[in-house]
Short mmCIF file of C-alpha atoms in Angstrom, two decimals:
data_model
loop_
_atom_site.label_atom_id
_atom_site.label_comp_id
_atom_site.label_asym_id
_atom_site.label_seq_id
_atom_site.Cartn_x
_atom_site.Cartn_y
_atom_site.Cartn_z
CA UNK A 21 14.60 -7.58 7.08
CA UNK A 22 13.99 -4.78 5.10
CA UNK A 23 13.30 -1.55 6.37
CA UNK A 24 12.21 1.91 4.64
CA UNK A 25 12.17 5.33 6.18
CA UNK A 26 11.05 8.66 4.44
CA UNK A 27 11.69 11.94 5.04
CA UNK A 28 10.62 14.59 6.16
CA UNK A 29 7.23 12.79 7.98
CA UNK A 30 5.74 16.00 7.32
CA UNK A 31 6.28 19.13 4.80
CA UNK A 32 4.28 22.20 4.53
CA UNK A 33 4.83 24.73 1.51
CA UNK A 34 3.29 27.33 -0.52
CA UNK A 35 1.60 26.60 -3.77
CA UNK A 36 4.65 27.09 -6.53
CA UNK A 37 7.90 25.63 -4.90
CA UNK A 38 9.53 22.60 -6.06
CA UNK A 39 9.46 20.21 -3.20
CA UNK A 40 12.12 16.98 -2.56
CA UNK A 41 10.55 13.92 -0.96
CA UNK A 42 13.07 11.33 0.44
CA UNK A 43 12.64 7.57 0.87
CA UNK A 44 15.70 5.24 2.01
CA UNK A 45 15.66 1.42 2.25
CA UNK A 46 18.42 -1.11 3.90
CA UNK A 47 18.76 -3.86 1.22
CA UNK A 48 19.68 -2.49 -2.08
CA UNK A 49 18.64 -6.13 -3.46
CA UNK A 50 15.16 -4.65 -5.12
CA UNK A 51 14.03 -5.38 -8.24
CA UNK A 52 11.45 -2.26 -8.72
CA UNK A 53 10.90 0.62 -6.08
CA UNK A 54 6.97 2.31 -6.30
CA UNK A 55 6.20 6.11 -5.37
CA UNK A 56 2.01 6.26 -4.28
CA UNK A 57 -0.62 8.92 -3.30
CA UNK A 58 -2.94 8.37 -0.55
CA UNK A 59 -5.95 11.29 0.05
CA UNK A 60 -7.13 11.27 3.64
CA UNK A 61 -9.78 7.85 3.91
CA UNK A 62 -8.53 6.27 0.35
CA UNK A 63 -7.01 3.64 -0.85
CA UNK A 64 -3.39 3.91 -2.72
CA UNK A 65 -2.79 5.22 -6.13
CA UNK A 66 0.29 4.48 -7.87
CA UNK A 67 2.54 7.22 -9.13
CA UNK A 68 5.55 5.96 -10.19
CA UNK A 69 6.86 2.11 -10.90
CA UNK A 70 11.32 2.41 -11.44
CA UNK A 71 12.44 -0.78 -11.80
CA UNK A 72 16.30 -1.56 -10.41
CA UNK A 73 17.90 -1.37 -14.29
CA UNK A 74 16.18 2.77 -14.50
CA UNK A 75 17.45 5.35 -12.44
CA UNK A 76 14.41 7.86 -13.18
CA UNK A 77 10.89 7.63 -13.92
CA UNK A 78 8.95 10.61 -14.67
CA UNK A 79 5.41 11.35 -15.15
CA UNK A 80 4.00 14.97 -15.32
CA UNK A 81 5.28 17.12 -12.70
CA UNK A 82 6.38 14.08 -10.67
CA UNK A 83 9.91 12.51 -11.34
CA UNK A 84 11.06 9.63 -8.87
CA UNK A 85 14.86 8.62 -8.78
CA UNK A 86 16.65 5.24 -7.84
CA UNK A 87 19.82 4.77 -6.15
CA UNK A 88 20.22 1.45 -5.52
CA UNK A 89 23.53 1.57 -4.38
CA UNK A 90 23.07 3.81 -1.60
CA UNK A 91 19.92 2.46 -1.05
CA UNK A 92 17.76 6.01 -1.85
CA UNK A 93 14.98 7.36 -3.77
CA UNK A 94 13.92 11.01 -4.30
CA UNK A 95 10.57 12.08 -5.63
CA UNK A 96 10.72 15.34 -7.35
CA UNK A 97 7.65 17.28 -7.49
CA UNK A 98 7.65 20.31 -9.58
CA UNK A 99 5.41 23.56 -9.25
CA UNK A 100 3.03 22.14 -6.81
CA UNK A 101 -0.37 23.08 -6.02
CA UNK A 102 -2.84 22.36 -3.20
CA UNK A 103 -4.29 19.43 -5.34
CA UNK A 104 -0.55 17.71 -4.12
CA UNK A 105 -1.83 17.47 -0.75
CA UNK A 106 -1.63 14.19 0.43
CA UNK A 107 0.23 11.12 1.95
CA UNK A 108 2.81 10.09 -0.39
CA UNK A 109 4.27 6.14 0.45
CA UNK A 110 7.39 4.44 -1.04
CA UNK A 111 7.63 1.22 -1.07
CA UNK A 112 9.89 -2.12 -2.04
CA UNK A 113 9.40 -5.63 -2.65
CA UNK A 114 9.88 -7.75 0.51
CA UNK A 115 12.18 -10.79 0.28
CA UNK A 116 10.67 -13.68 -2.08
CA UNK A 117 6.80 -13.69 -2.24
CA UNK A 118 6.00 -11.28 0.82
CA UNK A 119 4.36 -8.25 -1.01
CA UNK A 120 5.83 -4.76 -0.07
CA UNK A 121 7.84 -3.16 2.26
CA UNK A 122 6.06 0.75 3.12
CA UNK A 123 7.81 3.61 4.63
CA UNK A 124 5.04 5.45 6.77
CA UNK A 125 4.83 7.98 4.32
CA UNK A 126 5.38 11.77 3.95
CA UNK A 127 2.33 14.10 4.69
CA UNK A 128 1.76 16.70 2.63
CA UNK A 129 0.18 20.40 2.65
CA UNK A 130 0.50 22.95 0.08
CA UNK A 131 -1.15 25.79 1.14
CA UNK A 132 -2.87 28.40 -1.59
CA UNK B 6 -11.59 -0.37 -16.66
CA UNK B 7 -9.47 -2.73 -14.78
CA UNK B 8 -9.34 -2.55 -11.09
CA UNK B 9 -9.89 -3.61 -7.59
CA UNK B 10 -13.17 -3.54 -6.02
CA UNK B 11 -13.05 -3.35 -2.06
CA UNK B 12 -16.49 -3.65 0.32
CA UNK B 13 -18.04 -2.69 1.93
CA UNK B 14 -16.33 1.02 2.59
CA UNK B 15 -17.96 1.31 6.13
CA UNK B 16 -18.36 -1.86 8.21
CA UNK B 17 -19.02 -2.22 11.80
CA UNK B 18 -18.19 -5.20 14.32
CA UNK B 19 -20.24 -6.08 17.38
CA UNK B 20 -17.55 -8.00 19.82
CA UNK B 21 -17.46 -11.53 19.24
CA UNK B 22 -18.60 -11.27 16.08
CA UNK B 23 -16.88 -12.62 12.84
CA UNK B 24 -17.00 -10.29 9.52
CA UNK B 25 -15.96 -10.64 6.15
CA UNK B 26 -14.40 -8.14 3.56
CA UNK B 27 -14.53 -8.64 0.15
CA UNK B 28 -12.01 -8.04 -2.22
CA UNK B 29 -12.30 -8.73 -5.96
CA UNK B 30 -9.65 -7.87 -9.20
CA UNK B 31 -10.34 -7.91 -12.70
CA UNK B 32 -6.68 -7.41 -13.58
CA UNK B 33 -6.30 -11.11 -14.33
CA UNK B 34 -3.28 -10.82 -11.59
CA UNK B 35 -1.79 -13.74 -10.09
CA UNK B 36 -1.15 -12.74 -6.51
CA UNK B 37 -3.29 -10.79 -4.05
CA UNK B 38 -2.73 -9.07 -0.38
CA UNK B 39 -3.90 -7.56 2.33
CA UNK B 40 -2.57 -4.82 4.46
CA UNK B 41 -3.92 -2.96 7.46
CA UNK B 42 -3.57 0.93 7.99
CA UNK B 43 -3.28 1.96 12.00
CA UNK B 44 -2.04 5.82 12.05
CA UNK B 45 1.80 6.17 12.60
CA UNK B 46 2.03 2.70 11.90
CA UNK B 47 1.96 2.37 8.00
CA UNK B 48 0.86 -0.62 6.10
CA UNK B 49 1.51 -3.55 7.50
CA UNK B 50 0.86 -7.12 5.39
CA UNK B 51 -1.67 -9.52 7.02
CA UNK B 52 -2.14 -12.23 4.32
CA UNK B 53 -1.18 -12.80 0.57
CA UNK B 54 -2.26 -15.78 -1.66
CA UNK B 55 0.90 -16.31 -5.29
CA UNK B 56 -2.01 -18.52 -6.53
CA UNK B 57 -5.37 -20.16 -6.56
CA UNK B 58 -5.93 -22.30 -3.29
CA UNK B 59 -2.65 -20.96 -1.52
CA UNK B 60 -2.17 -18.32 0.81
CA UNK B 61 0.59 -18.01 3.30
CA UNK B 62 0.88 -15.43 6.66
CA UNK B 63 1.64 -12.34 6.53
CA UNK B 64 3.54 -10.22 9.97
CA UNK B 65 0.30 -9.90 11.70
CA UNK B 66 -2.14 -13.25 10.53
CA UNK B 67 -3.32 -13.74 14.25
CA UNK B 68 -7.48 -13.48 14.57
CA UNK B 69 -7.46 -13.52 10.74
CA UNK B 70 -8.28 -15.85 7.71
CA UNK B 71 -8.34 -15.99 4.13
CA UNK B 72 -9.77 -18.23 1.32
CA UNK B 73 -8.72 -18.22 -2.00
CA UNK B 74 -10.88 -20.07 -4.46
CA UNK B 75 -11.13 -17.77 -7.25
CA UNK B 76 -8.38 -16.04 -9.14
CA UNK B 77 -10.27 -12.87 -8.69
CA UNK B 78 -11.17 -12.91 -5.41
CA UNK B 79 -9.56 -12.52 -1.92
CA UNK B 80 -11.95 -12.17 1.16
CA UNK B 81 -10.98 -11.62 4.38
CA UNK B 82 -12.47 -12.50 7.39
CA UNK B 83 -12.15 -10.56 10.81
CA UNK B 84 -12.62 -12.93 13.52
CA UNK B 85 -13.69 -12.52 17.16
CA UNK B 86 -10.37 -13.98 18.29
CA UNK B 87 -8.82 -10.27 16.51
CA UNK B 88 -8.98 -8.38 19.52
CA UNK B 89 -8.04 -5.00 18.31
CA UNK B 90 -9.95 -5.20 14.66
CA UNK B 91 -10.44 -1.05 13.78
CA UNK B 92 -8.10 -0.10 11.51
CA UNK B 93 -8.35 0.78 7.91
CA UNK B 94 -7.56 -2.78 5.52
CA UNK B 95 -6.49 -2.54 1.99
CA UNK B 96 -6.76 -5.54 -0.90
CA UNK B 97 -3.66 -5.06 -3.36
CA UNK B 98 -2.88 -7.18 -6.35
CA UNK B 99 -0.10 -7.61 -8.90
CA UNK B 100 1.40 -9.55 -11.55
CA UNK B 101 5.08 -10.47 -12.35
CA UNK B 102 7.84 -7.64 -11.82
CA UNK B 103 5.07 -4.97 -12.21
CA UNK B 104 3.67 -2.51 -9.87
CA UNK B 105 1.07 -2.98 -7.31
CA UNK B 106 -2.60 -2.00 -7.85
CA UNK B 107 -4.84 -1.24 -4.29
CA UNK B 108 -8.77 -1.08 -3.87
CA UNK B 109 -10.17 1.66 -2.01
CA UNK B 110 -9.94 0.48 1.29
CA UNK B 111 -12.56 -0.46 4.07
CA UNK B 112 -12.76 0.65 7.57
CA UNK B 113 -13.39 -1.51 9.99
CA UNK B 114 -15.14 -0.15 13.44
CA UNK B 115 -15.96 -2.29 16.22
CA UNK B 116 -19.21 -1.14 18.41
#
């Protein structure tokens, strides 16, 4: 069964540093990994979509890598500010038709 | 704009009472889900229908149902026989090998 973990589970940083986010998974037989947001009460929003044949996706200040092979995925925020504050979730297909796997996410404060 | 529409936001549950969340997509996508939020527990996947009039169990169905008799929408309903039903649930949707769109959410409380 698949299984994701991220890293740290929590990160605290002054605005202005570039900041590493880490998300592993045990079966390297995915098809797309996805990179959300989630503000305190919300609902997800999708960052980032890499699918297995990309090994980065970027998008602003955000870039997400893929690993399959070692079955990792960094997202890459640059310059943050305290509008990055948030829950940020990775996530992989499950096996067949059973939706997505979630890591329980990485929370984040960037203090001003 | 295209989307997922979630309610109610707030809803509240006497015991032994059933309830029913709404969840409704105008993304034209093929397959919908639903997820519940605890905290430190992540998202884990209750129910998810690949097309009209088919839904299969997700890792936690027990004291919940589902109907699917629209494409675009996905209720869920919260019955008594749930007996631990305040958590946060999400309605996702998505099409093919592309990413997955979420509603807003709803949190459940029970009184």
């Amino acid at each position: 069964k698949q299984e994701v973990t991220q890293i740290p589970a929590a990160l605290s940083v002054p605005e202005g540093e570039n900041l590493v986010l880490n998300c592993s998974f045990t079966d390297s037989a995915i098809y797309n990994l996805q990179w959300f947001r989630q503000d305190p009460g919300k609902g997800l929003t999708s960052l980032l979509l890499i699918q297995s044949s990309q090994r980065e996706q970027t998008s602003g200040r955000l870039n997400a890598s893929l690993d399959k092979s070692s079955g990792r995925s960094t997202l890459y925020i640059a310059a943050s500010q305290p509008g990055d504050s948030a829950t940020y979730l990775c996530a992989v297909p499950g096996g067949g038709a059973d939706g997505l796997t979630f890591g329980k996410g990485t929370h984040l404060i960037i203090q001003p | 704009d295209g989307g997922i529409t979630q309610s109610p936001k707030y809803l509240f549950r006497k015991e032994g009472q059933n309830v029913t969340l709404s969840c409704e997509q105008n993304l034209n996508h093929d397959a919908m889900y639903w997820y519940r939020q605890d905290p430190g527990q992540g998202l884990r996947l209750i129910y998810y229908s690949q097309i009209v009039n088919d839904f299969q169990k997700g890792d936690i169905a027990e004291g919940y149902s589902v109907s699917r008799e629209k494409k675009e929408s996905f209720p869920l309903t919260v019955t008594s026989a749930q007996k631990n039903p305040t958590a946060f649930y999400l309605c996702a949707s998505h099409l093919g090998a592309y990413g997955y769109t979420f509603g807003s959410g709803t949190r459940l409380t029970v009184v």
